[in-house]
Tab-separated table of C-alpha atoms and ligand atoms in Angstrom:
chain	number	residue	atom	x	y	z
G	1	MET	CA	0.232	0.071	0.338
G	2	SER	CA	1.794	3.726	-0.594
G	3	ILE	CA	1.234	5.668	1.963
G	4	THR	CA	0.303	9.581	1.080
G	5	ASN	CA	2.392	11.464	2.180
G	6	GLN	CA	1.938	15.332	2.533
G	7	SER	CA	5.667	16.662	3.601
G	8	ARG	CA	6.796	15.569	0.354
G	9	GLU	CA	10.483	18.168	0.538
G	10	ASN	CA	11.215	19.977	-2.301
G	11	TRP	CA	14.226	21.400	-3.449
G	12	GLY	CA	14.816	24.510	-2.174
G	13	SER	CA	16.015	26.735	-5.478
G	14	ARG	CA	16.733	25.990	-8.873
G	15	ILE	CA	20.103	26.429	-8.661
G	16	GLY	CA	20.312	23.408	-5.670
G	17	PHE	CA	18.067	21.115	-7.614
G	18	ILE	CA	20.522	21.219	-10.882
G	19	LEU	CA	23.828	20.964	-8.635
G	20	ALA	CA	22.768	17.638	-6.500
G	21	ALA	CA	20.788	16.606	-10.410
G	22	ALA	CA	24.772	17.016	-11.808
G	23	GLY	CA	26.581	15.561	-8.598
G	24	SER	CA	24.758	12.289	-8.794
G	25	ALA	CA	26.429	12.173	-12.659
G	26	ILE	CA	30.372	13.311	-11.915
G	27	GLY	CA	31.692	10.331	-10.609
G	28	LEU	CA	33.479	8.097	-10.301
G	29	GLY	CA	32.354	7.929	-14.051
G	30	ASN	CA	34.286	11.182	-15.387
G	31	ILE	CA	37.301	11.027	-13.514
G	32	TRP	CA	38.645	7.766	-13.622
G	33	LYS	CA	36.877	5.943	-15.502
G	34	PHE	CA	36.530	8.628	-19.141
G	35	PRO	CA	39.892	8.748	-19.429
G	36	TYR	CA	41.413	5.782	-19.395
G	37	ILE	CA	38.204	3.858	-21.670
G	38	ALA	CA	39.241	7.562	-23.743
G	39	GLY	CA	42.435	6.180	-23.467
G	40	GLU	CA	41.505	3.307	-24.816
G	41	HIS	CA	39.710	3.944	-27.403
G	42	GLY	CA	41.164	6.786	-29.905
G	43	GLY	CA	41.297	9.833	-27.811
G	44	ALA	CA	39.596	12.378	-29.867
G	45	ALA	CA	37.663	10.182	-32.010
G	46	PHE	CA	36.502	8.151	-29.087
G	47	ILE	CA	35.133	11.778	-27.355
G	48	PHE	CA	33.596	12.624	-30.159
G	49	ILE	CA	31.497	9.707	-30.742
G	50	TYR	CA	30.345	9.767	-26.571
G	51	LEU	CA	29.732	13.819	-27.385
G	52	ILE	CA	27.106	12.713	-30.282
G	53	CYS	CA	25.190	10.208	-27.916
G	54	ILE	CA	25.091	11.986	-25.033
G	55	ALA	CA	23.736	14.477	-27.574
G	56	VAL	CA	21.267	11.752	-29.228
G	57	ILE	CA	20.284	9.717	-25.996
G	58	GLY	CA	22.057	10.958	-22.934
G	59	LEU	CA	19.577	13.897	-23.333
G	60	PRO	CA	16.024	12.469	-23.633
G	61	VAL	CA	16.644	9.589	-21.540
G	62	LEU	CA	17.570	11.867	-18.612
G	63	VAL	CA	14.581	15.269	-19.902
G	64	ALA	CA	12.705	11.348	-19.778
G	65	GLU	CA	13.424	11.164	-16.687
G	66	VAL	CA	13.031	13.652	-14.109
G	67	LEU	CA	9.432	14.687	-16.121
G	68	ILE	CA	8.621	11.264	-15.125
G	69	GLY	CA	9.504	12.043	-10.797
G	70	ARG	CA	8.462	15.584	-11.220
G	71	THR	CA	4.333	14.461	-12.488
G	72	GLY	CA	4.520	10.951	-10.352
G	73	LYS	CA	5.962	13.070	-7.857
G	74	LYS	CA	7.231	9.228	-5.787
G	75	ASN	CA	9.909	7.548	-6.111
G	76	PRO	CA	10.640	5.216	-9.090
G	77	VAL	CA	8.303	2.451	-7.727
G	78	GLY	CA	5.511	4.943	-7.201
G	79	SER	CA	6.202	7.531	-9.953
G	80	PHE	CA	6.277	4.265	-13.069
G	81	LYS	CA	2.200	3.239	-10.802
G	82	LYS	CA	0.980	5.842	-10.273
G	83	LEU	CA	1.186	7.337	-14.250
G	84	SER	CA	0.285	3.750	-15.564
G	85	LYS	CA	-1.671	2.459	-12.608
G	86	SER	CA	0.106	-1.092	-13.265
G	87	LYS	CA	2.151	-3.740	-11.649
G	88	ILE	CA	4.848	-3.970	-15.206
G	89	TRP	CA	5.559	-0.595	-15.421
G	90	SER	CA	5.952	-0.109	-11.647
G	91	SER	CA	8.315	-2.894	-11.992
G	92	VAL	CA	10.794	-1.223	-14.231
G	93	GLY	CA	11.121	1.241	-11.457
G	94	ALA	CA	12.127	-2.168	-9.013
G	95	MET	CA	15.006	-3.013	-10.903
G	96	GLY	CA	16.112	0.792	-10.141
G	97	VAL	CA	16.020	0.196	-7.011
G	98	ILE	CA	18.295	-3.062	-7.468
G	99	ALA	CA	20.745	-1.047	-9.525
G	100	GLY	CA	20.854	1.160	-6.964
G	101	PHE	CA	22.080	-1.053	-4.344
G	102	LEU	CA	23.939	-3.178	-6.404
G	103	ILE	CA	26.149	0.253	-8.224
G	104	LEU	CA	26.425	2.116	-4.148
G	105	SER	CA	27.839	-1.933	-2.915
G	106	TYR	CA	31.119	-1.673	-5.307
G	107	TYR	CA	31.212	2.330	-5.981
G	108	ILE	CA	32.069	2.722	-2.422
G	109	VAL	CA	34.725	0.190	-2.466
G	110	ILE	CA	36.268	2.377	-5.718
G	111	ALA	CA	35.447	5.182	-3.371
G	112	GLY	CA	37.212	4.482	-0.523
G	113	TRP	CA	40.384	3.224	-2.125
G	114	SER	CA	40.069	7.448	-2.780
G	115	LEU	CA	39.892	8.387	0.998
G	116	GLY	CA	42.378	6.454	1.790
G	117	TYR	CA	44.647	7.451	-1.247
G	118	ILE	CA	44.059	11.279	0.503
G	119	VAL	CA	45.317	9.387	3.265
G	120	GLU	CA	49.043	8.003	1.895
G	121	ALA	CA	49.097	11.527	-0.404
G	122	ALA	CA	49.310	13.114	2.803
G	123	LYS	CA	51.483	11.148	4.328
G	124	GLY	CA	53.989	10.961	0.990
G	125	THR	CA	54.159	7.213	0.617
G	126	PHE	CA	54.031	8.792	-2.742
G	127	TYR	CA	57.337	9.689	-2.942
G	128	GLU	CA	58.648	5.554	-2.168
G	129	PHE	CA	57.622	5.494	-6.124
G	130	ASN	CA	60.112	5.705	-8.921
G	131	GLN	CA	58.305	3.933	-11.260
G	132	SER	CA	54.277	2.457	-12.358
G	133	ASN	CA	55.886	-1.426	-11.459
G	134	THR	CA	55.996	-0.472	-7.079
G	135	SER	CA	53.561	1.564	-7.509
G	136	SER	CA	50.740	-1.103	-8.942
G	137	ALA	CA	52.647	-3.363	-6.188
G	138	TYR	CA	51.899	-0.794	-3.963
G	139	PHE	CA	48.087	-0.149	-4.981
G	140	GLU	CA	47.777	-4.381	-4.535
G	141	SER	CA	49.184	-4.873	-0.872
G	142	LEU	CA	46.685	-1.984	0.498
G	143	THR	CA	43.440	-3.938	-2.000
G	144	GLN	CA	44.554	-7.192	-0.559
G	145	ASN	CA	44.037	-5.627	2.858
G	146	THR	CA	40.747	-6.635	3.965
G	147	VAL	CA	41.115	-4.110	7.033
G	148	TRP	CA	41.860	-0.615	5.165
G	149	SER	CA	39.909	-1.486	1.382
G	150	ILE	CA	36.717	-1.699	4.536
G	151	GLY	CA	37.701	0.184	6.847
G	152	PHE	CA	37.237	3.001	4.091
G	153	MET	CA	34.616	1.428	2.503
G	154	ILE	CA	32.912	1.730	5.855
G	155	LEU	CA	33.902	5.392	6.101
G	156	PHE	CA	32.828	5.782	2.689
G	157	LEU	CA	29.632	5.117	3.148
G	158	LEU	CA	28.982	6.616	6.218
G	159	LEU	CA	29.795	10.143	5.300
G	160	THR	CA	26.714	9.585	2.279
G	161	MET	CA	24.583	8.336	5.503
G	162	SER	CA	24.978	11.923	6.884
G	163	PHE	CA	23.659	12.766	3.948
G	164	VAL	CA	20.865	11.577	2.756
G	165	TYR	CA	20.043	11.779	6.048
G	166	PHE	CA	19.200	15.078	6.702
G	167	GLY	CA	17.368	15.106	3.840
G	168	ILE	CA	16.688	16.648	0.481
G	169	GLN	CA	17.305	20.473	1.565
G	170	LYS	CA	19.540	20.481	4.872
G	171	GLY	CA	21.613	17.103	3.098
G	172	ILE	CA	21.695	16.417	0.002
G	173	GLU	CA	20.821	20.007	-1.276
G	174	ARG	CA	23.509	22.024	0.991
G	175	GLY	CA	26.451	19.281	0.544
G	176	SER	CA	25.764	19.421	-3.281
G	177	LYS	CA	25.935	23.443	-2.807
G	178	ILE	CA	28.927	23.227	-0.788
G	179	MET	CA	30.986	20.366	-2.812
G	180	MET	CA	29.833	21.158	-6.350
G	181	PRO	CA	31.798	24.021	-6.243
G	182	VAL	CA	35.270	22.959	-4.563
G	183	LEU	CA	35.131	20.380	-6.606
G	184	LEU	CA	35.285	21.800	-9.769
G	185	ILE	CA	37.276	24.700	-8.309
G	186	LEU	CA	40.063	21.999	-7.346
G	187	LEU	CA	39.896	20.910	-11.060
G	188	ILE	CA	40.572	23.560	-12.639
G	189	ILE	CA	43.561	23.538	-10.678
G	190	SER	CA	44.652	20.200	-11.824
G	191	ALA	CA	43.807	21.503	-14.976
G	192	ILE	CA	45.725	25.077	-15.233
G	193	LYS	CA	48.474	22.462	-14.299
G	194	GLY	CA	48.306	20.011	-16.021
G	195	ILE	CA	48.791	22.313	-18.803
G	196	SER	CA	51.576	23.868	-17.303
G	197	LEU	CA	53.905	21.608	-16.746
G	198	PRO	CA	56.227	21.157	-19.821
G	199	GLY	CA	55.954	18.608	-22.154
G	200	SER	CA	52.091	18.512	-21.751
G	201	GLU	CA	51.239	19.921	-25.768
G	202	LYS	CA	51.499	16.248	-26.495
G	203	GLY	CA	48.645	15.394	-23.914
G	204	ILE	CA	46.167	18.293	-25.300
G	205	SER	CA	47.010	16.625	-28.986
G	206	PHE	CA	45.925	13.128	-27.917
G	207	LEU	CA	42.423	14.386	-26.868
G	208	LEU	CA	42.060	16.587	-29.751
G	209	GLU	CA	44.391	14.504	-32.272
G	210	PRO	CA	41.462	12.003	-33.489
G	211	ASN	CA	42.999	8.664	-33.819
G	212	TRP	CA	40.615	7.073	-36.188
G	213	GLU	CA	42.172	3.717	-35.606
G	214	LEU	CA	41.302	2.651	-32.589
G	215	VAL	CA	37.795	3.798	-32.973
G	216	ASN	CA	35.215	0.227	-34.183
G	217	GLY	CA	32.662	-1.021	-33.497
G	218	LYS	CA	32.829	-1.260	-29.724
G	219	SER	CA	34.255	1.770	-28.445
G	220	ILE	CA	30.591	3.243	-30.159
G	221	LEU	CA	28.996	0.607	-28.147
G	222	VAL	CA	31.384	1.624	-24.518
G	223	ALA	CA	30.331	5.010	-25.686
G	224	LEU	CA	26.987	4.667	-25.538
G	225	GLY	CA	26.956	2.794	-22.031
G	226	HIS	CA	28.598	5.667	-21.019
G	227	ALA	CA	27.048	7.831	-21.898
G	228	PHE	CA	24.282	6.111	-19.227
G	229	PHE	CA	26.672	5.020	-16.757
G	230	THR	CA	27.715	8.689	-15.949
G	231	LEU	CA	24.769	10.580	-16.403
G	232	SER	CA	23.339	8.488	-13.831
G	233	LEU	CA	20.645	7.106	-15.887
G	234	GLY	CA	18.512	3.935	-15.965
G	235	MET	CA	17.774	3.403	-12.891
G	236	GLY	CA	15.211	6.122	-11.743
G	237	ALA	CA	18.399	8.370	-9.603
G	238	MET	CA	17.389	11.536	-12.064
G	239	MET	CA	13.953	10.263	-11.766
G	240	THR	CA	14.096	10.358	-7.181
G	241	TYR	CA	15.967	14.217	-7.597
G	242	GLY	CA	12.821	15.004	-10.437
G	243	SER	CA	10.048	13.877	-7.912
G	244	TYR	CA	11.133	16.941	-5.618
G	245	LEU	CA	10.917	19.363	-8.212
G	246	ASN	CA	7.777	21.885	-8.604
G	247	LYS	CA	6.270	22.112	-11.475
G	248	GLU	CA	7.144	25.796	-12.236
G	249	SER	CA	10.711	24.767	-12.526
G	250	ASN	CA	11.719	24.793	-16.434
G	251	ILE	CA	12.564	20.706	-16.621
G	252	PHE	CA	14.368	20.618	-20.266
G	253	SER	CA	16.598	24.038	-19.332
G	254	SER	CA	17.849	22.366	-17.126
G	255	SER	CA	18.819	18.610	-17.278
G	256	LEU	CA	21.053	20.562	-20.229
G	257	GLN	CA	22.951	21.963	-17.816
G	258	ILE	CA	23.177	19.254	-16.403
G	259	VAL	CA	24.698	17.657	-19.894
G	260	PHE	CA	26.612	20.229	-19.997
G	261	LEU	CA	28.273	20.421	-16.253
G	262	ASP	CA	28.601	16.695	-16.001
G	263	THR	CA	30.053	16.276	-19.750
G	264	LEU	CA	32.728	19.504	-18.823
G	265	ILE	CA	34.434	18.214	-15.640
G	266	ALA	CA	34.778	14.326	-17.803
G	267	LEU	CA	36.975	16.812	-20.339
G	268	ILE	CA	38.596	18.679	-17.950
G	269	ALA	CA	39.769	15.734	-16.123
G	270	GLY	CA	40.865	14.409	-19.535
G	271	VAL	CA	42.679	17.472	-19.783
G	272	ALA	CA	44.416	17.656	-16.249
G	273	ILE	CA	44.834	13.390	-16.071
G	274	PHE	CA	46.793	13.983	-19.793
G	275	THR	CA	48.883	16.444	-19.588
G	276	ALA	CA	50.482	15.340	-16.324
G	277	VAL	CA	50.403	11.979	-18.268
G	278	PHE	CA	52.855	13.100	-20.583
G	279	ALA	CA	54.874	15.609	-19.415
G	280	THR	CA	55.340	12.553	-17.069
G	281	GLN	CA	56.172	10.426	-19.969
G	282	GLN	CA	53.725	7.604	-18.263
G	283	ASP	CA	51.313	5.338	-20.233
G	284	PRO	CA	48.191	7.551	-21.152
G	285	SER	CA	46.623	3.531	-21.786
G	286	ALA	CA	47.156	2.498	-18.394
G	287	GLY	CA	43.258	1.045	-18.402
G	288	PRO	CA	41.501	0.623	-15.189
G	289	GLY	CA	44.588	1.099	-13.055
G	290	LEU	CA	45.175	4.618	-14.998
G	291	ILE	CA	44.322	6.358	-11.859
G	292	PHE	CA	45.722	4.943	-8.587
G	293	HIS	CA	48.739	3.562	-10.484
G	294	THR	CA	49.960	6.239	-12.845
G	295	LEU	CA	48.887	9.098	-11.434
G	296	PRO	CA	50.307	8.863	-7.939
G	297	VAL	CA	54.219	8.302	-10.641
G	298	VAL	CA	52.895	11.264	-12.262
G	299	PHE	CA	52.887	13.163	-8.871
G	300	THR	CA	56.272	11.916	-8.362
G	301	LYS	CA	57.538	14.059	-10.915
G	302	MET	CA	55.751	17.178	-10.846
G	303	PRO	CA	56.783	19.901	-8.952
G	304	GLY	CA	54.332	20.949	-6.403
G	305	GLY	CA	53.269	16.765	-6.279
G	306	TYR	CA	52.480	16.746	-2.634
G	307	ILE	CA	49.570	18.850	-2.931
G	308	PHE	CA	48.053	17.881	-6.331
G	309	SER	CA	48.016	14.558	-5.083
G	310	ILE	CA	46.273	15.192	-1.899
G	311	LEU	CA	43.796	17.636	-3.769
G	312	PHE	CA	43.186	15.034	-6.655
G	313	PHE	CA	41.949	12.329	-4.298
G	314	LEU	CA	39.636	14.818	-2.263
G	315	LEU	CA	38.374	15.893	-5.930
G	316	LEU	CA	37.809	12.001	-6.531
G	317	SER	CA	35.930	11.254	-3.392
G	318	ILE	CA	34.444	14.689	-3.256
G	319	ALA	CA	32.820	13.558	-6.691
G	320	ALA	CA	32.016	9.937	-5.366
G	321	LEU	CA	30.395	11.440	-2.585
G	322	THR	CA	27.659	12.922	-4.309
G	323	SER	CA	26.551	10.537	-6.520
G	324	ALA	CA	26.739	7.922	-4.424
G	325	ILE	CA	24.087	10.239	-2.335
G	326	SER	CA	21.484	9.927	-5.385
G	327	LEU	CA	22.046	6.604	-4.959
G	328	LEU	CA	20.951	5.457	-1.151
G	329	GLU	CA	18.315	8.482	-1.340
G	330	VAL	CA	17.071	6.178	-4.722
G	331	VAL	CA	16.380	3.007	-2.249
G	332	VAL	CA	15.629	6.155	1.187
G	333	SER	CA	12.574	7.057	-1.881
G	334	TYR	CA	11.227	4.030	-2.569
G	335	PHE	CA	11.381	3.041	1.496
G	336	VAL	CA	9.711	5.826	3.285
G	337	ASP	CA	7.460	6.630	-0.156
G	338	GLU	CA	6.019	3.489	-0.772
G	339	LYS	CA	6.735	1.068	2.836
G	340	GLY	CA	6.296	4.143	5.270
G	341	TRP	CA	9.323	4.170	6.768
G	342	THR	CA	11.249	7.828	8.401
G	343	ARG	CA	13.790	8.970	6.342
G	344	HIS	CA	16.215	7.831	9.457
G	345	SER	CA	15.385	4.134	9.988
G	346	ALA	CA	15.521	4.172	5.820
G	347	VAL	CA	18.944	5.396	6.173
G	348	ILE	CA	20.102	3.610	8.548
G	349	VAL	CA	19.425	0.818	8.052
G	350	PHE	CA	19.436	0.012	4.834
G	351	GLY	CA	23.516	1.494	5.007
G	352	GLY	CA	23.853	-1.824	7.340
G	353	VAL	CA	22.303	-3.279	3.572
G	354	THR	CA	24.775	-1.694	1.260
G	355	PHE	CA	28.221	-2.503	4.265
G	356	VAL	CA	26.068	-5.888	3.782
G	357	ILE	CA	26.367	-6.492	-0.124
G	358	GLY	CA	29.478	-4.186	-0.445
G	359	ILE	CA	31.660	-6.567	1.216
G	360	PRO	CA	32.660	-9.400	-1.166
G	361	SER	CA	33.366	-6.584	-3.815
G	362	ALA	CA	35.679	-5.615	-1.485
G	363	LEU	CA	36.856	-8.853	-1.222
G	364	SER	CA	37.164	-9.329	-4.855
G	365	PHE	CA	40.073	-8.649	-4.795
G	366	ASN	CA	41.821	-10.409	-1.178
G	367	VAL	CA	40.035	-13.269	-0.295
G	368	LEU	CA	37.478	-13.777	-2.852
G	369	SER	CA	40.122	-13.035	-6.428
G	370	ASP	CA	39.630	-17.148	-6.866
G	371	PHE	CA	35.526	-16.702	-6.542
G	372	HIS	CA	34.036	-16.206	-9.979
G	373	ILE	CA	30.630	-15.920	-11.096
G	374	PHE	CA	30.200	-16.752	-15.149
G	375	GLY	CA	32.487	-16.018	-15.340
G	376	LEU	CA	33.316	-12.949	-13.054
G	377	ASN	CA	33.942	-11.891	-9.357
G	378	PHE	CA	31.661	-10.163	-7.490
G	379	PHE	CA	32.792	-6.358	-8.384
G	380	ASP	CA	33.498	-7.673	-11.681
G	381	LEU	CA	29.703	-8.141	-11.570
G	382	ALA	CA	27.556	-6.376	-9.735
G	383	ASP	CA	29.925	-4.049	-12.961
G	384	PHE	CA	28.405	-5.989	-15.461
G	385	LEU	CA	24.838	-6.595	-14.056
G	386	THR	CA	24.060	-2.962	-13.981
G	387	SER	CA	25.929	-0.944	-16.093
G	388	ASN	CA	25.633	-3.210	-18.997
G	389	LEU	CA	22.200	-4.475	-18.619
G	390	MET	CA	20.312	-2.473	-15.853
G	391	LEU	CA	21.609	0.848	-17.477
G	392	PRO	CA	20.591	0.987	-21.329
G	393	LEU	CA	17.593	-2.002	-20.254
G	394	GLY	CA	16.461	0.898	-18.306
G	395	GLY	CA	16.627	3.490	-19.842
G	396	LEU	CA	14.829	1.575	-23.003
G	397	LEU	CA	11.659	0.752	-20.738
G	398	ILE	CA	12.295	4.661	-19.822
G	399	SER	CA	12.453	6.782	-23.094
G	400	ILE	CA	8.973	3.879	-24.386
G	401	PHE	CA	7.119	4.293	-21.345
G	402	VAL	CA	7.420	8.449	-22.193
G	403	ALA	CA	6.944	8.169	-25.584
G	404	TRP	CA	4.491	4.567	-26.541
G	405	VAL	CA	2.808	4.155	-22.923
G	406	TRP	CA	1.956	7.598	-20.700
G	407	GLY	CA	2.549	9.062	-24.606
G	408	PHE	CA	4.438	11.761	-26.208
G	409	ASP	CA	1.200	14.156	-26.477
G	410	LYS	CA	0.962	13.048	-22.371
G	411	SER	CA	3.855	13.504	-21.495
G	412	LEU	CA	4.415	16.498	-23.864
G	413	LYS	CA	1.706	18.035	-21.612
G	414	GLU	CA	3.552	18.048	-18.696
G	415	LEU	CA	6.470	18.247	-19.834
G	416	LYS	CA	6.272	22.156	-21.323
G	417	LEU	CA	5.294	23.738	-17.486
G	418	GLY	CA	7.725	25.699	-16.961
G	419	ALA	CA	9.047	25.635	-20.101
G	420	GLU	CA	5.941	27.697	-22.316
G	421	THR	CA	8.847	30.595	-23.051
G	422	LEU	CA	11.118	28.955	-24.309
G	423	PHE	CA	8.782	26.410	-26.367
G	424	ASP	CA	7.372	29.301	-27.987
G	425	ASN	CA	10.350	30.565	-29.115
G	426	TYR	CA	11.909	27.509	-30.432
G	427	PRO	CA	9.644	24.602	-31.311
G	428	ILE	CA	12.271	22.898	-33.367
G	429	VAL	CA	13.055	21.683	-29.291
G	430	ILE	CA	10.146	19.973	-29.715
G	431	THR	CA	10.534	18.624	-32.539
G	432	PHE	CA	13.495	17.237	-32.149
G	433	TRP	CA	11.957	15.730	-28.803
G	434	LYS	CA	9.978	13.966	-30.157
G	435	ILE	CA	12.293	11.926	-32.814
G	436	PHE	CA	15.115	11.723	-30.384
G	437	VAL	CA	12.619	9.967	-26.935
G	438	LYS	CA	10.403	8.206	-29.409
G	439	TYR	CA	12.673	6.513	-32.152
G	440	PHE	CA	16.264	7.381	-32.211
G	441	ALA	CA	17.144	6.352	-27.898
G	442	PRO	CA	15.210	3.569	-27.623
G	443	ILE	CA	16.502	1.685	-31.160
G	444	LEU	CA	20.550	2.807	-30.105
G	445	ILE	CA	20.508	1.451	-26.864
G	446	PHE	CA	18.464	-0.994	-28.004
G	447	LEU	CA	21.024	-2.150	-30.124
G	448	VAL	CA	24.144	-1.416	-27.091
G	449	LEU	CA	21.365	-3.295	-25.272
G	450	LEU	CA	22.364	-7.074	-27.659
G	451	ASN	CA	25.508	-6.031	-28.170
G	452	SER	CA	26.239	-6.218	-23.897
G	453	LEU	CA	24.406	-9.300	-23.918
G	454	GLY	CA	27.132	-10.905	-26.473
G	455	VAL	CA	24.505	-10.940	-29.538
G	456	LEU	CA	25.524	-8.544	-32.001
S	501	LIG	N1	26.943	8.832	-12.870
S	501	LIG	C1	27.804	8.403	-11.977
S	501	LIG	C2	28.722	8.930	-12.033
S	501	LIG	O1	29.947	8.599	-13.376
S	501	LIG	C3	27.602	7.175	-11.040
S	501	LIG	C4	25.705	6.957	-11.009
S	501	LIG	C5	24.825	6.332	-11.770
S	501	LIG	C6	25.124	7.229	-9.999
S	501	LIG	C7	23.924	5.351	-11.153
S	501	LIG	C8	24.271	7.377	-9.912
S	501	LIG	C9	23.140	6.251	-11.106
S	501	LIG	O2	30.770	8.048	-11.677
């Protein structure tokens, strides 16, 4: 039974919503994942494809999610239920709540490493490294240390819980308003530092000169999948944040700003990282280890590296924190709206549950490293299930729901609320949205999904 919650909170301001949603979008995906996948798939050529995916799929699905949330005024399960009046569609919301749990359970592992690396940076540990071999061996010794990895994971989870505990305005909005500007400033400082290093031009040309030889069919699909992950789409995080919006807010222009900020931060992170990597003659294609293996060595080789290493892992942790908050909020809002729990008990209970399911992911790097399901350890399995299956499937169903089930005309009427001037002045926006949400997004996402399943 759903419980009507008369006193459901709203965002205190438009900028509060934009910063919180951008905080959800900007995370490990932008700073840890984007630079290394761009490095592996041809630099500028990959970025070009990724930008097209963001515009053609990311933006319309983001608008669709926020719209479902604002109209349904509930968590993903409740909003789908309200708009569709059918159990089948509310299970799309339920899949989102489960995906939120799963992502959070491995996200807190990497975020915990990032917190731990602030401490390592401050201790000056990186100065003992003179080459990447020692750096990666050190990283492995830390991740194999259960107390270290689980300890920092708990610390990160407690930080996440503390923001969600205090609610939308006093917790999430206030936190985002402080953390997002700090993140942006730290990242800009890091990029300026990177550009100022002798030899940094090679890093810039790596990002600007397309290497089409490294691009193949797989790159297009990686770019599409990443578009989902980086914009927090397909699992109801943006829907939940949208549910705290009022009808006067312009969903279209807010979404545009969120997409712009997310893309900008990924590109600045690319500049900051690759200028420094090239200037210190390190390998740009180190893959997932780029941040934890290569960067510590980069820091030892650049002037002021000590302070920059601390700042960098601080900014990575902040980025991860604002994303983890949105993941936990999806789960909490479900139990508050649908089951009548108080926010405080939902945060405490599901923070605890997240910890329990996070343990196997953390242990995937030590005691459980040989334990495989479908050939993957827990960590990789949680990542694969969510990023490659659940998020694209969720995104596909969300676009089909808005365009075909709820219906394009009805959804457009809702979308116009708060955006009257924009749509009157630029009716072309409607045409674009219609083509993208009705045809482009569902068809392209379907192709990604087939590829993830190995059919394509
Ligand atoms: N967008 C976040 C990132 O880039 C990850 C995320 C995915 C957060 C889905 C919430 C929901 O790191």
